[in-house]
PDB file of C-alpha atoms in Angstrom:
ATOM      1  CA  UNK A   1      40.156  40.058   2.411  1.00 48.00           C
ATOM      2  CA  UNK A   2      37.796  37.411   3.266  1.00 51.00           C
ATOM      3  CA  UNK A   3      38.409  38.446   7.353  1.00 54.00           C
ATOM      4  CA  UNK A   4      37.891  41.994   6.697  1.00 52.00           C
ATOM      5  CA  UNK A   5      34.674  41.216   5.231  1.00 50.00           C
ATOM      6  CA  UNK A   6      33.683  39.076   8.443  1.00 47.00           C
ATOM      7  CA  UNK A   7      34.782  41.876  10.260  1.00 50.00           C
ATOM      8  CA  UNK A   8      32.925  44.320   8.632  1.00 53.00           C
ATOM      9  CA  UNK A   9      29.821  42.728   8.912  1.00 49.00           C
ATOM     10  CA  UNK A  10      29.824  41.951  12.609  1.00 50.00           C
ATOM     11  CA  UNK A  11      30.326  45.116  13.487  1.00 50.00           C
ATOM     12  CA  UNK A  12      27.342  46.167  11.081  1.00 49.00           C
ATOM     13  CA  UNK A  13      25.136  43.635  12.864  1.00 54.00           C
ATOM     14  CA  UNK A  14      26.023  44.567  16.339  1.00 52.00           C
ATOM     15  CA  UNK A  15      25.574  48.212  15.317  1.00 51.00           C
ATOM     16  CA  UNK A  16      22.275  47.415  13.573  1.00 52.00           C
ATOM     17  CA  UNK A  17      20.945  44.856  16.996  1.00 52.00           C
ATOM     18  CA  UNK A  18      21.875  48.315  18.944  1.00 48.00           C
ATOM     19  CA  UNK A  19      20.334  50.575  16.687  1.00 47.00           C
ATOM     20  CA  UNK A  20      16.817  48.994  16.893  1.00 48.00           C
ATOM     21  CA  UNK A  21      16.694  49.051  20.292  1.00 47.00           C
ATOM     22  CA  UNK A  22      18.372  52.365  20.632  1.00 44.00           C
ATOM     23  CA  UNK A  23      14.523  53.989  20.877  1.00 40.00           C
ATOM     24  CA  UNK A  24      13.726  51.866  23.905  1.00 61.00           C
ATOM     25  CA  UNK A  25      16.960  52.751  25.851  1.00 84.00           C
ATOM     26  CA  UNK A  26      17.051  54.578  29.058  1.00 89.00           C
ATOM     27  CA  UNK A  27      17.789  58.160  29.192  1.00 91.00           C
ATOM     28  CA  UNK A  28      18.428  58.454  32.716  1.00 91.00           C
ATOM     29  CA  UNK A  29      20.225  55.789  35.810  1.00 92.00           C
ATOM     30  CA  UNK A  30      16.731  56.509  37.210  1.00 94.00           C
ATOM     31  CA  UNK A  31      15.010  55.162  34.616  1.00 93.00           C
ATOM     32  CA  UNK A  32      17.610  52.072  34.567  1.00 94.00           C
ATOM     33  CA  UNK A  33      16.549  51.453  38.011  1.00 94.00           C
ATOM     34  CA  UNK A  34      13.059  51.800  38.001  1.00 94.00           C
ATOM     35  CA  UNK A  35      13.160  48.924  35.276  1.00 94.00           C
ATOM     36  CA  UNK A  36      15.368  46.729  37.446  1.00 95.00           C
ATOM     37  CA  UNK A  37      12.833  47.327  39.821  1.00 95.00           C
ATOM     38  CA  UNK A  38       9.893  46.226  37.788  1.00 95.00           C
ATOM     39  CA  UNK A  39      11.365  43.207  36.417  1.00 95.00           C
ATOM     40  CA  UNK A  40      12.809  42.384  39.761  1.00 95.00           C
ATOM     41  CA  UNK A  41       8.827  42.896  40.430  1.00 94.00           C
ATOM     42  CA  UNK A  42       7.213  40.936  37.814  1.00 93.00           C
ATOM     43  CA  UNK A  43       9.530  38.029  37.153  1.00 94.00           C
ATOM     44  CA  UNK A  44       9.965  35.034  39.907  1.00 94.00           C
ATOM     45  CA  UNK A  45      14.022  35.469  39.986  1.00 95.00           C
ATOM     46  CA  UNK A  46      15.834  33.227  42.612  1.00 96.00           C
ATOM     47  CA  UNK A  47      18.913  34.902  44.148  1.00 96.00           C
ATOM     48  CA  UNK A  48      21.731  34.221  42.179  1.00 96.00           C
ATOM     49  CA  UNK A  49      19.569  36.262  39.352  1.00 96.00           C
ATOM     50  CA  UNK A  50      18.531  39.195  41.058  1.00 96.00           C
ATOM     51  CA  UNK A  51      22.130  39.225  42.306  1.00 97.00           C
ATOM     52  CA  UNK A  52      23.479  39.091  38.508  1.00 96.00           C
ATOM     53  CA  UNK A  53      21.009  41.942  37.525  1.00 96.00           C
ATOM     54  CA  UNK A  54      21.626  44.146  40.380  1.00 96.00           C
ATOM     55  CA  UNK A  55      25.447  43.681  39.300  1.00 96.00           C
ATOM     56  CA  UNK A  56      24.995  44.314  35.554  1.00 96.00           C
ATOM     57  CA  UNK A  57      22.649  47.519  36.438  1.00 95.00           C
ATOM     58  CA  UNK A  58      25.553  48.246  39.177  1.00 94.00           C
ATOM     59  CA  UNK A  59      27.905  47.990  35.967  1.00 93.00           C
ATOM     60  CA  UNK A  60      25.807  49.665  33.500  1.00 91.00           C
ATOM     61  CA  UNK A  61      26.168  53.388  34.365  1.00 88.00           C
ATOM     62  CA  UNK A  62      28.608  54.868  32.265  1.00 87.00           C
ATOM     63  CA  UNK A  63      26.733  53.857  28.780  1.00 90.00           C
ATOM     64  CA  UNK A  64      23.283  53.603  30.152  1.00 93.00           C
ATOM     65  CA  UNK A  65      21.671  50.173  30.231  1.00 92.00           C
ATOM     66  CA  UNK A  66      24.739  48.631  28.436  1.00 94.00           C
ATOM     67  CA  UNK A  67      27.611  46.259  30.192  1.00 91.00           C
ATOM     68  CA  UNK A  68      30.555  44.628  28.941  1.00 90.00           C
ATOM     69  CA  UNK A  69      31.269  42.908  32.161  1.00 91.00           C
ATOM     70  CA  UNK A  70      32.488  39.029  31.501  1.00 92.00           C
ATOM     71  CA  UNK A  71      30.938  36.349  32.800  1.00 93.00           C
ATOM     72  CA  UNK A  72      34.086  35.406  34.524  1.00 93.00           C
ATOM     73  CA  UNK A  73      34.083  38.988  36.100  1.00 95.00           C
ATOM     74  CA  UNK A  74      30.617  38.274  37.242  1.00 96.00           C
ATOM     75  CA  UNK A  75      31.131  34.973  38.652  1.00 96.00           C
ATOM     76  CA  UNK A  76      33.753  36.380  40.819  1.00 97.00           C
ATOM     77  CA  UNK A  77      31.763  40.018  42.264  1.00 96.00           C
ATOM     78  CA  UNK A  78      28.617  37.787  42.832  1.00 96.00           C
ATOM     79  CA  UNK A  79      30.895  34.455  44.580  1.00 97.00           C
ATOM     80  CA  UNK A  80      29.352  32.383  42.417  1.00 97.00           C
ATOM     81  CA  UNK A  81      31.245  29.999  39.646  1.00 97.00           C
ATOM     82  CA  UNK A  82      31.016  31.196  36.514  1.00 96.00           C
ATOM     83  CA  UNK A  83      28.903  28.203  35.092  1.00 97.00           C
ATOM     84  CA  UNK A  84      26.440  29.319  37.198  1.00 97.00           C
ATOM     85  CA  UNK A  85      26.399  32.688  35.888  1.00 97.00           C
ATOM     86  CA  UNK A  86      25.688  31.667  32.351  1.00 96.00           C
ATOM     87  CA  UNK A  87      22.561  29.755  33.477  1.00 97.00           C
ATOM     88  CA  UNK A  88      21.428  33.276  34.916  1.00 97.00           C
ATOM     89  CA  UNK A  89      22.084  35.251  32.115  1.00 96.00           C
ATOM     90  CA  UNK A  90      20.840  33.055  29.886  1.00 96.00           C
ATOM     91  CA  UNK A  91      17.406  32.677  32.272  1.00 96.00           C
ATOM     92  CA  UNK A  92      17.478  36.409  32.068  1.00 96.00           C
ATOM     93  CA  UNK A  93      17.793  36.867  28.523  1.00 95.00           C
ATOM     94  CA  UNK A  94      14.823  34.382  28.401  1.00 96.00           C
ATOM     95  CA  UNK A  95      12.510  36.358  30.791  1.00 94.00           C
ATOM     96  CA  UNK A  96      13.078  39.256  28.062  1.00 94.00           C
ATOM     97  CA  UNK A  97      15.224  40.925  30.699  1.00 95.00           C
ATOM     98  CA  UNK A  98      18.300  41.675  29.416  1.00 95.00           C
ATOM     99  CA  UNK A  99      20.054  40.781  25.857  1.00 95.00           C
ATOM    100  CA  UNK A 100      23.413  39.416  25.134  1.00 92.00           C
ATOM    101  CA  UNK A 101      25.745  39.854  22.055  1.00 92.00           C
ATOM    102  CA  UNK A 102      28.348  37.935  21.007  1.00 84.00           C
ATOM    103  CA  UNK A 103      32.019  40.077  20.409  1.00 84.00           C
ATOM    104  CA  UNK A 104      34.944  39.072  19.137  1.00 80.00           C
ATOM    105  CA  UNK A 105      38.325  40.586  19.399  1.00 78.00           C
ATOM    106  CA  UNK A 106      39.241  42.560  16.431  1.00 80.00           C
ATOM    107  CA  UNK A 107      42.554  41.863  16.048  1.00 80.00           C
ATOM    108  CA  UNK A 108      44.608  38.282  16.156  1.00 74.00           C
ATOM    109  CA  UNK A 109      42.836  35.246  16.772  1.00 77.00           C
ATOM    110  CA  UNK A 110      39.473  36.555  16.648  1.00 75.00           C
ATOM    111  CA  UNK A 111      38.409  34.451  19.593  1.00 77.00           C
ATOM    112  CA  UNK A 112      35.292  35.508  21.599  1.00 75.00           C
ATOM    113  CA  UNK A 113      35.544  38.158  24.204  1.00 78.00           C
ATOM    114  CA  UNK A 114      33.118  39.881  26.796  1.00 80.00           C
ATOM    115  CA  UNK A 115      29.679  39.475  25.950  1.00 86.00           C
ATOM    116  CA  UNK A 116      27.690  43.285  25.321  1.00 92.00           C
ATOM    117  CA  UNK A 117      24.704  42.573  27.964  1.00 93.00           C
ATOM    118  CA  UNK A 118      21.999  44.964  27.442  1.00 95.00           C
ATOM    119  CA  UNK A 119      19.270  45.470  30.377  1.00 95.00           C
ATOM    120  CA  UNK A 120      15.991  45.726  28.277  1.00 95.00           C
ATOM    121  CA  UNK A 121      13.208  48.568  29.635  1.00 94.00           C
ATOM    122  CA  UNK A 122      10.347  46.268  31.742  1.00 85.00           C
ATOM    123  CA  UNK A 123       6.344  46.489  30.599  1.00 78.00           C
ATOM    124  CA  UNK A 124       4.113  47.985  32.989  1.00 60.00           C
ATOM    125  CA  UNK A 125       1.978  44.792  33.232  1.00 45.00           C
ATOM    126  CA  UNK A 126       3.538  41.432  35.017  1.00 49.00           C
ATOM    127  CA  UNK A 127       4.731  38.391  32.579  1.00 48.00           C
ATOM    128  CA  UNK A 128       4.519  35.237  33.579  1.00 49.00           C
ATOM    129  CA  UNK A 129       7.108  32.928  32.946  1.00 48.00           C
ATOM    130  CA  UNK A 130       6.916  29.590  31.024  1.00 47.00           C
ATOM    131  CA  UNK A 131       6.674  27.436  34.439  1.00 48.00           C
ATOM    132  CA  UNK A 132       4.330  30.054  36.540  1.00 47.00           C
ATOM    133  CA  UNK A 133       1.782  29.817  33.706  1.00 45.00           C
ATOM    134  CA  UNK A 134       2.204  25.870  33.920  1.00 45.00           C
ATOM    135  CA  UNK A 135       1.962  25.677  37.357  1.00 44.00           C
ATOM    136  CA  UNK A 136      -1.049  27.996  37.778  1.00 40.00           C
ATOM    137  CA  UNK A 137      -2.707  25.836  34.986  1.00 42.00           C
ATOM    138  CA  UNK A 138      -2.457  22.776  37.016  1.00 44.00           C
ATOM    139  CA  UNK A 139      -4.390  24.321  39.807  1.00 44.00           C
ATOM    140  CA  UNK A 140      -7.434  24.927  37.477  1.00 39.00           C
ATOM    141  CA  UNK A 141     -10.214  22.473  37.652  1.00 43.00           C
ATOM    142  CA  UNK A 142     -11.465  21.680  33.763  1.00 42.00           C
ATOM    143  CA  UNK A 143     -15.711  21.379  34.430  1.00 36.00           C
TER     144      UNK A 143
END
């Protein structure tokens, strides 16, 4: 009973998290890659991240915006280790690019499985990240 009940209410909160974002998903691949584009634009990303998002948007075509791709699976299409591709995601999710949520597997052990990585729709206007803005403080001169 008491399973059930966890199950029941994981898959209302990952229905809910999808719902309220559901108005700012993409309607189009086009759309999908125009806000790779801009974030790819607006965000310092080293390679190993623009290589992770170009993957996940590469991955995200069937259900628009939305990929189920593990990180393991990643690691592997990107030749990186997989360690390294949880630092970029989670960078990523930080910069506001994309979103992750948790899944579990429904039946058995109820152990985690695949992440649900959702590419987020990029603002017009450039965001600075948490170190650009300290490093463009530092060249200020207080007078």
């Amino acid at each position: 009973m008491c399973k059930a009940y966890l199950n029941i209410v994981c898959v209302l909160f990952l229905v809910a998290a999808l719902r309220k974002g559901a108005s700012k998903m993409f309607k189009s691949i086009e759309e999908l890659n125009a806000a790779v584009a801009t974030h790819k634009r607006n965000h310092k990303l080293n390679k190993t991240e623009i290589a992770v998002l170009d993957l996940l948007a590469r991955y995200s075509c069937k259900d628009i915006g939305k990929s189920w791709l593990a990180k393991g699976k990643i690691a592997e299409l990107v030749g990186k280790s997989r360690r390294t591709v949880i630092r970029a995601c989670n960078r990523l999710e930080t910069l506001g690019i994309i979103r992750q949520y948790e899944r579990k597997r429904e039946t058995g052990d109820r152990r985690q499985t695949s992440n649900l990585i959702v590419i987020q729709p990029a603002a017009d206007t450039p965001e600075m990240s948490h170190q650009e803005a300290g490093s463009r403080n530092k060249n200020k001169i207080n007078t």
